[in-house]
Backbone as a ProteinNet text record, in pm:
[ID]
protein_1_A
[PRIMARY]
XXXXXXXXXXXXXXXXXXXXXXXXXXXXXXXXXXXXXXXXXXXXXXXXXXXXXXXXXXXXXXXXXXXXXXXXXXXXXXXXXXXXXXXXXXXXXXXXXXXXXXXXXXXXXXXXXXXXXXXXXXXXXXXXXXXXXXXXXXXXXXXXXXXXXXXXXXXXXXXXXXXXXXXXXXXXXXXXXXXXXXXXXXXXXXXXXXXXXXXXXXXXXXXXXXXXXXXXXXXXXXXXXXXXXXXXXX
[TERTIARY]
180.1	90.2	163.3	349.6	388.2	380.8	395.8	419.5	287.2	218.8	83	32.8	85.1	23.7	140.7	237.3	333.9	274.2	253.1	241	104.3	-12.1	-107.1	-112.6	4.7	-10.2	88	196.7	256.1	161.5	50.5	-56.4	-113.2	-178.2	-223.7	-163.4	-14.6	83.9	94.1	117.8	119.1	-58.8	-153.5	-233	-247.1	-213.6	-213	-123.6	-166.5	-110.4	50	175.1	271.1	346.4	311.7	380.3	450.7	569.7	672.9	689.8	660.9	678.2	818	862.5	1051.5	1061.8	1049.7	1049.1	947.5	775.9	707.1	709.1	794.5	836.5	945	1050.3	1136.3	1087.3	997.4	955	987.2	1054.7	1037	939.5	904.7	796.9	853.1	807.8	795.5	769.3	777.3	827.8	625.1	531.2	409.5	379.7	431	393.6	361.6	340.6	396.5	530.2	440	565.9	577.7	762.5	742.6	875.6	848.5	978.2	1124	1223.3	1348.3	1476.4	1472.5	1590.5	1562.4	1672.5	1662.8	1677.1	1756.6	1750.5	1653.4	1581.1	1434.1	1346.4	1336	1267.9	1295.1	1441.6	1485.4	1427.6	1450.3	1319.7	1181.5	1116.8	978.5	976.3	1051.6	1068.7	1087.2	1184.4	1228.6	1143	1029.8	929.4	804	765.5	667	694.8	696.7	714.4	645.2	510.5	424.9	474.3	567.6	628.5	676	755.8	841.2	838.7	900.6	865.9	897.2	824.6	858.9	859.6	916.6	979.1	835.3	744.5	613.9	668	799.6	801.5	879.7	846.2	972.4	923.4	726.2	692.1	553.5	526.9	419.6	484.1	505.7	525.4	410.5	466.3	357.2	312.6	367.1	280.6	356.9	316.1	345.5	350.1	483.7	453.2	477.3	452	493.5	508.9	652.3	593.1	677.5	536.5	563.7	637.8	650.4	709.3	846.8	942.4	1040.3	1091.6	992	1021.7	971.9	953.3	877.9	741.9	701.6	531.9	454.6	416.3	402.7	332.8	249.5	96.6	259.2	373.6	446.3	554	543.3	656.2	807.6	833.8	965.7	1001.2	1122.7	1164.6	1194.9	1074.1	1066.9	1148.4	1160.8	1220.8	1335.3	1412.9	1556.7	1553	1459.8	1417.7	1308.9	1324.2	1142.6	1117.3	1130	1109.4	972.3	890.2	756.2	781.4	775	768.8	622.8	579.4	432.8	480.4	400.8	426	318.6	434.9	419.4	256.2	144.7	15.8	-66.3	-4.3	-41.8	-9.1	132.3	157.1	111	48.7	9.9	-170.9	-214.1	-310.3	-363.9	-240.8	-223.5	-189.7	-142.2	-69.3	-197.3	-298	-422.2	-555.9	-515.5	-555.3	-543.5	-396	-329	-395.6	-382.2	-414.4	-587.3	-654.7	-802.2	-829.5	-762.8	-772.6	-716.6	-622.9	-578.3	-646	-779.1	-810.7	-964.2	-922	-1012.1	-917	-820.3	-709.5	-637.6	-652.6	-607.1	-505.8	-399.3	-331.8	-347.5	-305.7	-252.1	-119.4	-141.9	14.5	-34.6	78.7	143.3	175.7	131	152.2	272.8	237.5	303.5	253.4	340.9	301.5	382.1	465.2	565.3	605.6	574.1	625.4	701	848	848	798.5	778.9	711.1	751.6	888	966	893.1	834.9	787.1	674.2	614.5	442.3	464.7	589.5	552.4	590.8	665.4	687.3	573.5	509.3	398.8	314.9	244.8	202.1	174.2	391	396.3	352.7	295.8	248.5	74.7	38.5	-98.8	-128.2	-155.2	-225.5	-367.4	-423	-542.4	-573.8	-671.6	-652.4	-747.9	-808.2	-891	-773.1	-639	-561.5	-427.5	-427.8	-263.9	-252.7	-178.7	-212.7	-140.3	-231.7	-176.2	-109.6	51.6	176.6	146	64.2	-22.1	-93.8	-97.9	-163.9	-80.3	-15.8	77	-24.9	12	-77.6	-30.1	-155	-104.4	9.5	50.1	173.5	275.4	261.8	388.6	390.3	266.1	257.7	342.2	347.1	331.8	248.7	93.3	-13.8	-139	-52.3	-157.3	-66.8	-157.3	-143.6	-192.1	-142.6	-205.6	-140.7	-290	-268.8	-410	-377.5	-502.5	-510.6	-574.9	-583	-576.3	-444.5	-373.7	-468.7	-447.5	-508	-356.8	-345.7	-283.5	-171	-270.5	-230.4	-161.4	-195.9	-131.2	-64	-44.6	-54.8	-83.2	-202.5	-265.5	-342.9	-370.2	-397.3	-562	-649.7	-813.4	-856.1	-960.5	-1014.3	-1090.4	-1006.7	-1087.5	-1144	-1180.5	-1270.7	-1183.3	-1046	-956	-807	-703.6	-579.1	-563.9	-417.8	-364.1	-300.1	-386.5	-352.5	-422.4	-534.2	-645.8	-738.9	-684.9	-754.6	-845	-949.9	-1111.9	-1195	-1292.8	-1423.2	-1450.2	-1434.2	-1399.5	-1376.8	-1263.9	-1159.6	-1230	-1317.6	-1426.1	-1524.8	-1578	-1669.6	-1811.1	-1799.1	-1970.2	-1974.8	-1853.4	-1852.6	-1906.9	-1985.4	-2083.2	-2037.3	-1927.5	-1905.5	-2004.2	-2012.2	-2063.9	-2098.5	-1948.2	-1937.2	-1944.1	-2034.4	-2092.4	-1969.5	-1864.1	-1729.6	-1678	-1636.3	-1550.4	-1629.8	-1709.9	-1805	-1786.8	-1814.1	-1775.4	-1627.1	-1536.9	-1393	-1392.7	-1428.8	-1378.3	-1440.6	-1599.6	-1613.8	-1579.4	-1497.9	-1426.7	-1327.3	-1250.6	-1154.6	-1157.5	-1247.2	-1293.2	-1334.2	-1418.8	-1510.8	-1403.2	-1272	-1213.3	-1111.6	-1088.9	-952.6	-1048.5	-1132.4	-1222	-1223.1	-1205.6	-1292.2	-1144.6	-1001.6	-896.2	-820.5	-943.4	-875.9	-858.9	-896.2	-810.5	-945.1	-935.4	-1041.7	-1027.3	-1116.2	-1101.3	-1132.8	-1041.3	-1055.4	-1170	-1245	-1391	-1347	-1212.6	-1138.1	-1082.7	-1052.3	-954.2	-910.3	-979.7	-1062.2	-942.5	-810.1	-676.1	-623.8	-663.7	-611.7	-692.2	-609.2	-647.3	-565	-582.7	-551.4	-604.4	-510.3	-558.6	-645.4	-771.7	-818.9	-734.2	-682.9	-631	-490.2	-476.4	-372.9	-278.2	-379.7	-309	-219.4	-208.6	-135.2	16.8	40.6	175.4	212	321.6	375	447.3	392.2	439.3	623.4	643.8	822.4	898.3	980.4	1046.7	1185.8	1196.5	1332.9	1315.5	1484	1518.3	1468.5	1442.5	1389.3	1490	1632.9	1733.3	1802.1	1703.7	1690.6	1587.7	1540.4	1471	1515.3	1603.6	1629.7	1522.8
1164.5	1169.7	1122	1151.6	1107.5	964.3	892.6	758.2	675.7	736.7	682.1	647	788.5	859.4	704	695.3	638.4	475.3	489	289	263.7	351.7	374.8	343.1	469.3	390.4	234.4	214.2	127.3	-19.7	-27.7	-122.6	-137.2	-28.4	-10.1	-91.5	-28.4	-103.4	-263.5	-311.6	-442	-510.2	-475.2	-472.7	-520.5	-458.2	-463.3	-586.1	-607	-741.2	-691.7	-794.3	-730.8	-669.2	-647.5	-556.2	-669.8	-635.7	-688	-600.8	-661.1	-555.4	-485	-578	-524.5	-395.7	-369.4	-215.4	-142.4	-215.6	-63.2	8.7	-45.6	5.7	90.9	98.2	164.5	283.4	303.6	398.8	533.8	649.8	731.5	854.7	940.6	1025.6	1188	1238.8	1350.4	1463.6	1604.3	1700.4	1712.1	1647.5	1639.1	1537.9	1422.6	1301.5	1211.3	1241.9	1112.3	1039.8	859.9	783.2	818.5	853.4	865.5	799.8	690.2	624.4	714.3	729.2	805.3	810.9	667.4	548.8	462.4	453.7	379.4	205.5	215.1	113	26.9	110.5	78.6	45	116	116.6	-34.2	-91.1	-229.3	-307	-318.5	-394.7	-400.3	-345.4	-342.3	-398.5	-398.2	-443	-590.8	-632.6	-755	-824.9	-767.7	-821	-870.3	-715.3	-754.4	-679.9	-722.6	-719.1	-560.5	-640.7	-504	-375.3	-348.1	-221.7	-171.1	-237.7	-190.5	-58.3	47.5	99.8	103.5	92	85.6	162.3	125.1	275.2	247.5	345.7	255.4	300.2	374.6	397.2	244.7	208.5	53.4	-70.8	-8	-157.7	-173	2.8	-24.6	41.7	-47.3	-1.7	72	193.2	281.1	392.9	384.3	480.9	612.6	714	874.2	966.1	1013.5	1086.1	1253.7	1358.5	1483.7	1524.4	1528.7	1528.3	1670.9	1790.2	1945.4	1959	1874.3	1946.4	1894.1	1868.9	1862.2	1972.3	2042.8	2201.9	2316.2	2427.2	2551.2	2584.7	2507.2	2473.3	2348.4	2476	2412.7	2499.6	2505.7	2617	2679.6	2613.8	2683.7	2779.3	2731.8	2779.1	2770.8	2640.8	2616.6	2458.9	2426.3	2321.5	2250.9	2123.5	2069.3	1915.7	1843.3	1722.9	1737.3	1653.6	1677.1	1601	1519.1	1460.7	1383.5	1328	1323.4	1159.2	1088.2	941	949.5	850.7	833.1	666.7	706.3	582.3	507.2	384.6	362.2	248.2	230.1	98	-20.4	-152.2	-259.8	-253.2	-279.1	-277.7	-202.2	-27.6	48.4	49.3	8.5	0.7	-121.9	-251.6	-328.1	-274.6	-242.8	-199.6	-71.4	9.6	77.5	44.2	-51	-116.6	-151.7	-230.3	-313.5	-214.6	-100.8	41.8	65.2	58.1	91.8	-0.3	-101.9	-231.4	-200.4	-161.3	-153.3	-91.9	75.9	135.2	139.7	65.1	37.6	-20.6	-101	-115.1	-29.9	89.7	191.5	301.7	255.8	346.5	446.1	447.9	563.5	514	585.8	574.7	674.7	664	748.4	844	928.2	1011.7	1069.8	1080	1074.8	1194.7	1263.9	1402.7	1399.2	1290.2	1304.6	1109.2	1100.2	960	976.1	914	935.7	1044.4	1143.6	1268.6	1246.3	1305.2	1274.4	1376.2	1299.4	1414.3	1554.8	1580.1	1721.3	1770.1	1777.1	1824.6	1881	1763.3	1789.3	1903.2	1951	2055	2144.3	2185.4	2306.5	2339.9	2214.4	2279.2	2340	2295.9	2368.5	2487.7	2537.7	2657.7	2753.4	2715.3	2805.5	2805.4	2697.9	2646.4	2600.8	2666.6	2599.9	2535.2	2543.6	2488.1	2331.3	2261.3	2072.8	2030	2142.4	2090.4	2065.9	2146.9	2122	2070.7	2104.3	2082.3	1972.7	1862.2	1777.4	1888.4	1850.5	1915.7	1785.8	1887.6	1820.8	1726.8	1777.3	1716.7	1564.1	1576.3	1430.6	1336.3	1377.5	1313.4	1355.6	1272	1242.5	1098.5	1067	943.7	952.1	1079.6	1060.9	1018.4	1053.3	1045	886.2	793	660	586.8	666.1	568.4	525.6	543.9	503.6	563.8	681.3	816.9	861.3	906.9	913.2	1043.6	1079	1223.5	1200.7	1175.1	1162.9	1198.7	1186.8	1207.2	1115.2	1076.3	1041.2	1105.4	1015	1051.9	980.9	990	926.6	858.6	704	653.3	666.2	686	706.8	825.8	972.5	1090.1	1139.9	1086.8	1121.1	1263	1302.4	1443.4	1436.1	1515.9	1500.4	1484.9	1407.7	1428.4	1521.7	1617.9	1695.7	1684.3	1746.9	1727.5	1854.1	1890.5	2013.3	2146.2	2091.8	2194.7	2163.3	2199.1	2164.4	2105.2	2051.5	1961.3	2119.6	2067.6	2136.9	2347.9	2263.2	2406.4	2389.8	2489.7	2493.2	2578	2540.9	2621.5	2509.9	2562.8	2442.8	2376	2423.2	2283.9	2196.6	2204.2	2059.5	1955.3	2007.4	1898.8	1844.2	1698.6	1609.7	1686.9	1844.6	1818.3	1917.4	1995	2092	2009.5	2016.2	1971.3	2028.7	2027.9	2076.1	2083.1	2221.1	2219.4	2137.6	2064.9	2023.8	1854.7	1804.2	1640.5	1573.4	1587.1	1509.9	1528.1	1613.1	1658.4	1585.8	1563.8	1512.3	1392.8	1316.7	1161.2	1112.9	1176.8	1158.6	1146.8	1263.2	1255.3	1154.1	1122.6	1026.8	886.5	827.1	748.3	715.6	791.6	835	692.9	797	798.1	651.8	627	472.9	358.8	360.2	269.6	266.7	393.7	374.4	320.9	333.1	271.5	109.9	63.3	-43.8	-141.5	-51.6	-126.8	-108.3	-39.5	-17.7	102.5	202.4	357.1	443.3	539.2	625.7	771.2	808.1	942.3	1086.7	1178.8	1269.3	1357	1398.2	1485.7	1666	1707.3	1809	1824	1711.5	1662.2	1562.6	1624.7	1488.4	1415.8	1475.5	1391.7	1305	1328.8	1252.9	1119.4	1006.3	907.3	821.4	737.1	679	555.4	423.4	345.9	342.3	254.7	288.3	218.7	161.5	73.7	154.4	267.3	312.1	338.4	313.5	324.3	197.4	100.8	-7.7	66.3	162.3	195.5	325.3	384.1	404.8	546.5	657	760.1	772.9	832.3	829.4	951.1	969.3	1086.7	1027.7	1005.9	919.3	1012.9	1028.8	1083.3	976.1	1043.6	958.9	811.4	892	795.7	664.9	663.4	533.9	451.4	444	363.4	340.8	173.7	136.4	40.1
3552.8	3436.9	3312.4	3274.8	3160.8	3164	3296.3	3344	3253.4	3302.4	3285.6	3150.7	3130.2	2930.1	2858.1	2894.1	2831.2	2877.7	2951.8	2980.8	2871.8	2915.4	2823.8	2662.1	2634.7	2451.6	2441.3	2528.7	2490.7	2500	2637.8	2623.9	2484.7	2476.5	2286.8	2187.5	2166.2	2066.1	2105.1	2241.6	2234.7	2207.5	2205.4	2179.4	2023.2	1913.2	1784.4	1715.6	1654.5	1563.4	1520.8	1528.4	1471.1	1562.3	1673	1769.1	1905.4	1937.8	2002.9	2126.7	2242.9	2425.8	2384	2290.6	2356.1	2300.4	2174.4	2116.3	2093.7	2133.3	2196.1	2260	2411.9	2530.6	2460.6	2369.9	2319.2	2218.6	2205.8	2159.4	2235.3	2200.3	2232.4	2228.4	2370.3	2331.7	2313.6	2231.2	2188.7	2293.8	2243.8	2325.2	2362.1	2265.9	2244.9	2361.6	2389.2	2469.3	2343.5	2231.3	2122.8	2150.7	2139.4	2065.2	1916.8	1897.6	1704.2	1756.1	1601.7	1621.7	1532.4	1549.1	1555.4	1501	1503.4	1529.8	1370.1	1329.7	1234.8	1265	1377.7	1463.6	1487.8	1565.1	1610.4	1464.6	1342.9	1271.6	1224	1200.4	1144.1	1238.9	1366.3	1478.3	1423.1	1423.7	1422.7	1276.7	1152.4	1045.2	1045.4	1119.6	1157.5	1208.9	1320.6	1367	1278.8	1212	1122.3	967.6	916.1	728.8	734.1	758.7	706.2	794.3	848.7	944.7	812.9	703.1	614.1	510.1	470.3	372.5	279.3	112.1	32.4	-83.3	-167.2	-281.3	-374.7	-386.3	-442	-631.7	-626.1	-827.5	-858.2	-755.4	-812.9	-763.2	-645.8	-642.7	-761.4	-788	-903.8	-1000.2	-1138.4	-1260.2	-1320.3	-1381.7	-1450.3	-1375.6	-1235.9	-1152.9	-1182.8	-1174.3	-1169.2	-1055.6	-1070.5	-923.6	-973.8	-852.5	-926.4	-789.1	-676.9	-535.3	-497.9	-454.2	-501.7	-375.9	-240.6	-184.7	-193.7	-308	-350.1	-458	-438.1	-517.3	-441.2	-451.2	-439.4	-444.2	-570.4	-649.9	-487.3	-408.8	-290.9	-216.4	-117.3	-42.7	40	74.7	197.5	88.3	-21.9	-122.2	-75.5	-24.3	1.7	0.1	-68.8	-69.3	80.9	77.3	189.9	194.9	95.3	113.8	-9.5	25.2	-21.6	-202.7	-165.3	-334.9	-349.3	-419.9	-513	-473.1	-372	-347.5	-292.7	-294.3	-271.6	-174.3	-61.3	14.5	137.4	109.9	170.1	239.8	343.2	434.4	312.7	331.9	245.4	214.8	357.4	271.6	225.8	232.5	180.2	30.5	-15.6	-127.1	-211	-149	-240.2	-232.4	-146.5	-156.3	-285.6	-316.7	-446.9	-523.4	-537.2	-686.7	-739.4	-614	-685.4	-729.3	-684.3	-728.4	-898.6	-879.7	-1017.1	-1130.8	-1093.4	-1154.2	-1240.9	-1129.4	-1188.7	-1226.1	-1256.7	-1338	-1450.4	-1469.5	-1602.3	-1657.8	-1630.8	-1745.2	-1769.1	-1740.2	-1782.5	-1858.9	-1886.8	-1952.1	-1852.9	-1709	-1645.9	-1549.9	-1474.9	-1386	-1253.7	-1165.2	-1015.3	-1084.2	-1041	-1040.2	-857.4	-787.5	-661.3	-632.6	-544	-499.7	-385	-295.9	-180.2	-115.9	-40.6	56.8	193.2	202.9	367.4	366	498.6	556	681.6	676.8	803.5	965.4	1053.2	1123.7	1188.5	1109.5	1142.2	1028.7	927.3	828	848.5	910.1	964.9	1070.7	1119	1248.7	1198.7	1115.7	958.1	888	831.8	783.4	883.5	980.8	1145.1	1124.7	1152.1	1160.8	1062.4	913.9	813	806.2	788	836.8	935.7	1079.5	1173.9	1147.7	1034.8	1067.8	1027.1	1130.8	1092.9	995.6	903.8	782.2	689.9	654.6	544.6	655.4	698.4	757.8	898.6	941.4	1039.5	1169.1	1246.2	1353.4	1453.7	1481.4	1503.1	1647.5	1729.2	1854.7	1847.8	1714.2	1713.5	1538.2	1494	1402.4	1303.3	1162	1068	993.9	889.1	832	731.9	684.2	645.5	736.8	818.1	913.9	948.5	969.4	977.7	862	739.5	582.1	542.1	588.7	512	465.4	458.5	409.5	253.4	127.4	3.3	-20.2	-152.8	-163.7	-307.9	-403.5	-569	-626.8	-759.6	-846.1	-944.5	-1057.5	-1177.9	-1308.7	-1409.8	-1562.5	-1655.2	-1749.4	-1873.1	-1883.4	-1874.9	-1946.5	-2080.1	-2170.1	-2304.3	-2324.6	-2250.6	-2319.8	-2157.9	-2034.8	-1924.1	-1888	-1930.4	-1891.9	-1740.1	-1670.1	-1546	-1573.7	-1528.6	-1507.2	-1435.7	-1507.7	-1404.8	-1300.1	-1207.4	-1044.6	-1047.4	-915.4	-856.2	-862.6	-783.8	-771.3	-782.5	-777.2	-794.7	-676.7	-650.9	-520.3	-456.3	-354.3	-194.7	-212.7	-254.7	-258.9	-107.9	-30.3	108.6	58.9	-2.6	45.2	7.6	-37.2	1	-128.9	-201.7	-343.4	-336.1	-257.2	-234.1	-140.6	-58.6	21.4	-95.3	-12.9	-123.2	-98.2	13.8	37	-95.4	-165.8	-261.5	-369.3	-492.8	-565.8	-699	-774.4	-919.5	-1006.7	-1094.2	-1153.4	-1293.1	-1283.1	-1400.9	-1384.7	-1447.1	-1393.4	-1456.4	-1552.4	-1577	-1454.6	-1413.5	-1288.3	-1137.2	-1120.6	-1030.4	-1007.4	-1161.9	-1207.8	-1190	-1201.5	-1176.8	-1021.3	-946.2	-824	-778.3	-793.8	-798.3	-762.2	-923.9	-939	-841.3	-836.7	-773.1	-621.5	-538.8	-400.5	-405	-502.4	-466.2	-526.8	-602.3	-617.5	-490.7	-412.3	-315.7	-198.7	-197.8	-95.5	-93	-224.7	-249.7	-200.5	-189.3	-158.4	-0.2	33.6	167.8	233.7	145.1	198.2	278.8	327.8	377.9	291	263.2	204.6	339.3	272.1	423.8	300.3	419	344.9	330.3	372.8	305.5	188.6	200.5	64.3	-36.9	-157.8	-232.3	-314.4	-274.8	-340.8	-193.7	-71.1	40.3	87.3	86.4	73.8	204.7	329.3	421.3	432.3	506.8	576.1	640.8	661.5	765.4	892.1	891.9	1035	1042.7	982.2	1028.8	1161.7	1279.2	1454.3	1412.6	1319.2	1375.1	1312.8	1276.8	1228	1301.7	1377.8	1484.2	1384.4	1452.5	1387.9	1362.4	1236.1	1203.7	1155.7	1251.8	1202.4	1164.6	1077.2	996.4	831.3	814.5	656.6	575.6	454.7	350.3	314.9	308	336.8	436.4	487	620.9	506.3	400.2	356.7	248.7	228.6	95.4	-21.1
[MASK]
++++++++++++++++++++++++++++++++++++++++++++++++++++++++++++++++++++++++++++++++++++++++++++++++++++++++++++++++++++++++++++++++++++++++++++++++++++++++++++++++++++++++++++++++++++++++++++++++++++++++++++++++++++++++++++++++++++++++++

């Protein structure tokens, strides 16, 4: 059955644009039966192969952008320092796909500030263990798009004074606010989230209907789950 499960996704991966027999087959699987790639090795392969594998530092490929990324502190749903520092990293067309984000709201006076982007997937099975549930937390069985690089988790600043816009609820409020079917009372707050949702759409992203700051690729299967330190990425 692992034989199988394993020939299975590696068909998949050669399947997808960008992808090379020699190091899908090198993928290793998880204690789950996930391929997550491991290897920094491997990660420069699939880089070498295709560009868009790459990840990038998005405070240094979009000027102006803001980040505030909590699980580099305490101010966090697990209340513990989860990543070693504050880098925000996206696979190449996730990040030009936000820049052109960035871009169109500037000229409405506003910016993105950045909650979170690449997790690696030892993180995702930590968080698990505090939140089992798959409305807020990815369950470790099936990865998440952080763990790809093409899953986001931000809101919208005012430009000019960088104050945060009001949303429904703060970042990483597990109850029902934080879903789009929740209906604010307040029609500014409505109009923002709004905003929000119909411009990351308009560049590519999917909005998750839990969580009105989480924002994904949709073609995300083409990027190969990663459990690599932040520091494997220059």
């Amino acid at each position: 059955m692992r034989v199988f499960f394993y020939n299975w996704i590696s068909l998949l991966l050669l399947m997808m644009p960008g992808w090379h027999s020699s190091f899908a087959q090198q993928i290793p699987l998880n204690h789950y039966g996930l391929p997550v790639v491991n290897s920094p090795a491997l990660y420069r392969q699939q880089v070498a192969a295709d560009s868009n594998q790459q990840l990038v530092d998005v405070t240094r490929y979009i000027p102006g952008i803001r980040t505030d990324v909590r699980y580099a502190t305490t101010h966090n749903f697990t209340q513990q320092v989860l990543y070693p520092h504050t880098r925000v990293l996206l696979r190449l067309p996730a990040a030009k796909a936000l820049k052109a984000v960035q871009q169109q709201l500037s000229t409405r006076g506003l910016a993105l500030k950045i909650f979170d982007a690449y997790r690696p997937y030892a993180i995702t099975e930590k968080m698990w263990t505090i939140v089992p549930d798959d409305r807020y937390a990815a369950d470790p069985r099936k990865g998440s798009g952080h763990n790809r690089g093409v899953a986001v988790d931000l809101t919208l600043i005012q430009i000019s004074s960088g104050d945060t816009i009001p949303m429904p609820t703060g970042y990483d409020d597990f109850t029902e606010k934080a879903h789009y079917s929740y209906r604010p009372a307040d029609t500014a707050v409505f109009a923002n989230r709004a905003l929000l949702r119909r411009i990351m759409e308009q560049h590519g992203f999917t909005a998750l209907e839990t969580e009105w700051w989480h924002f994904y690729l949709s073609d995300y299967q083409k990027y190969p789950l990663l459990d690599l330190g932040f520091d494997t990425f220059r």
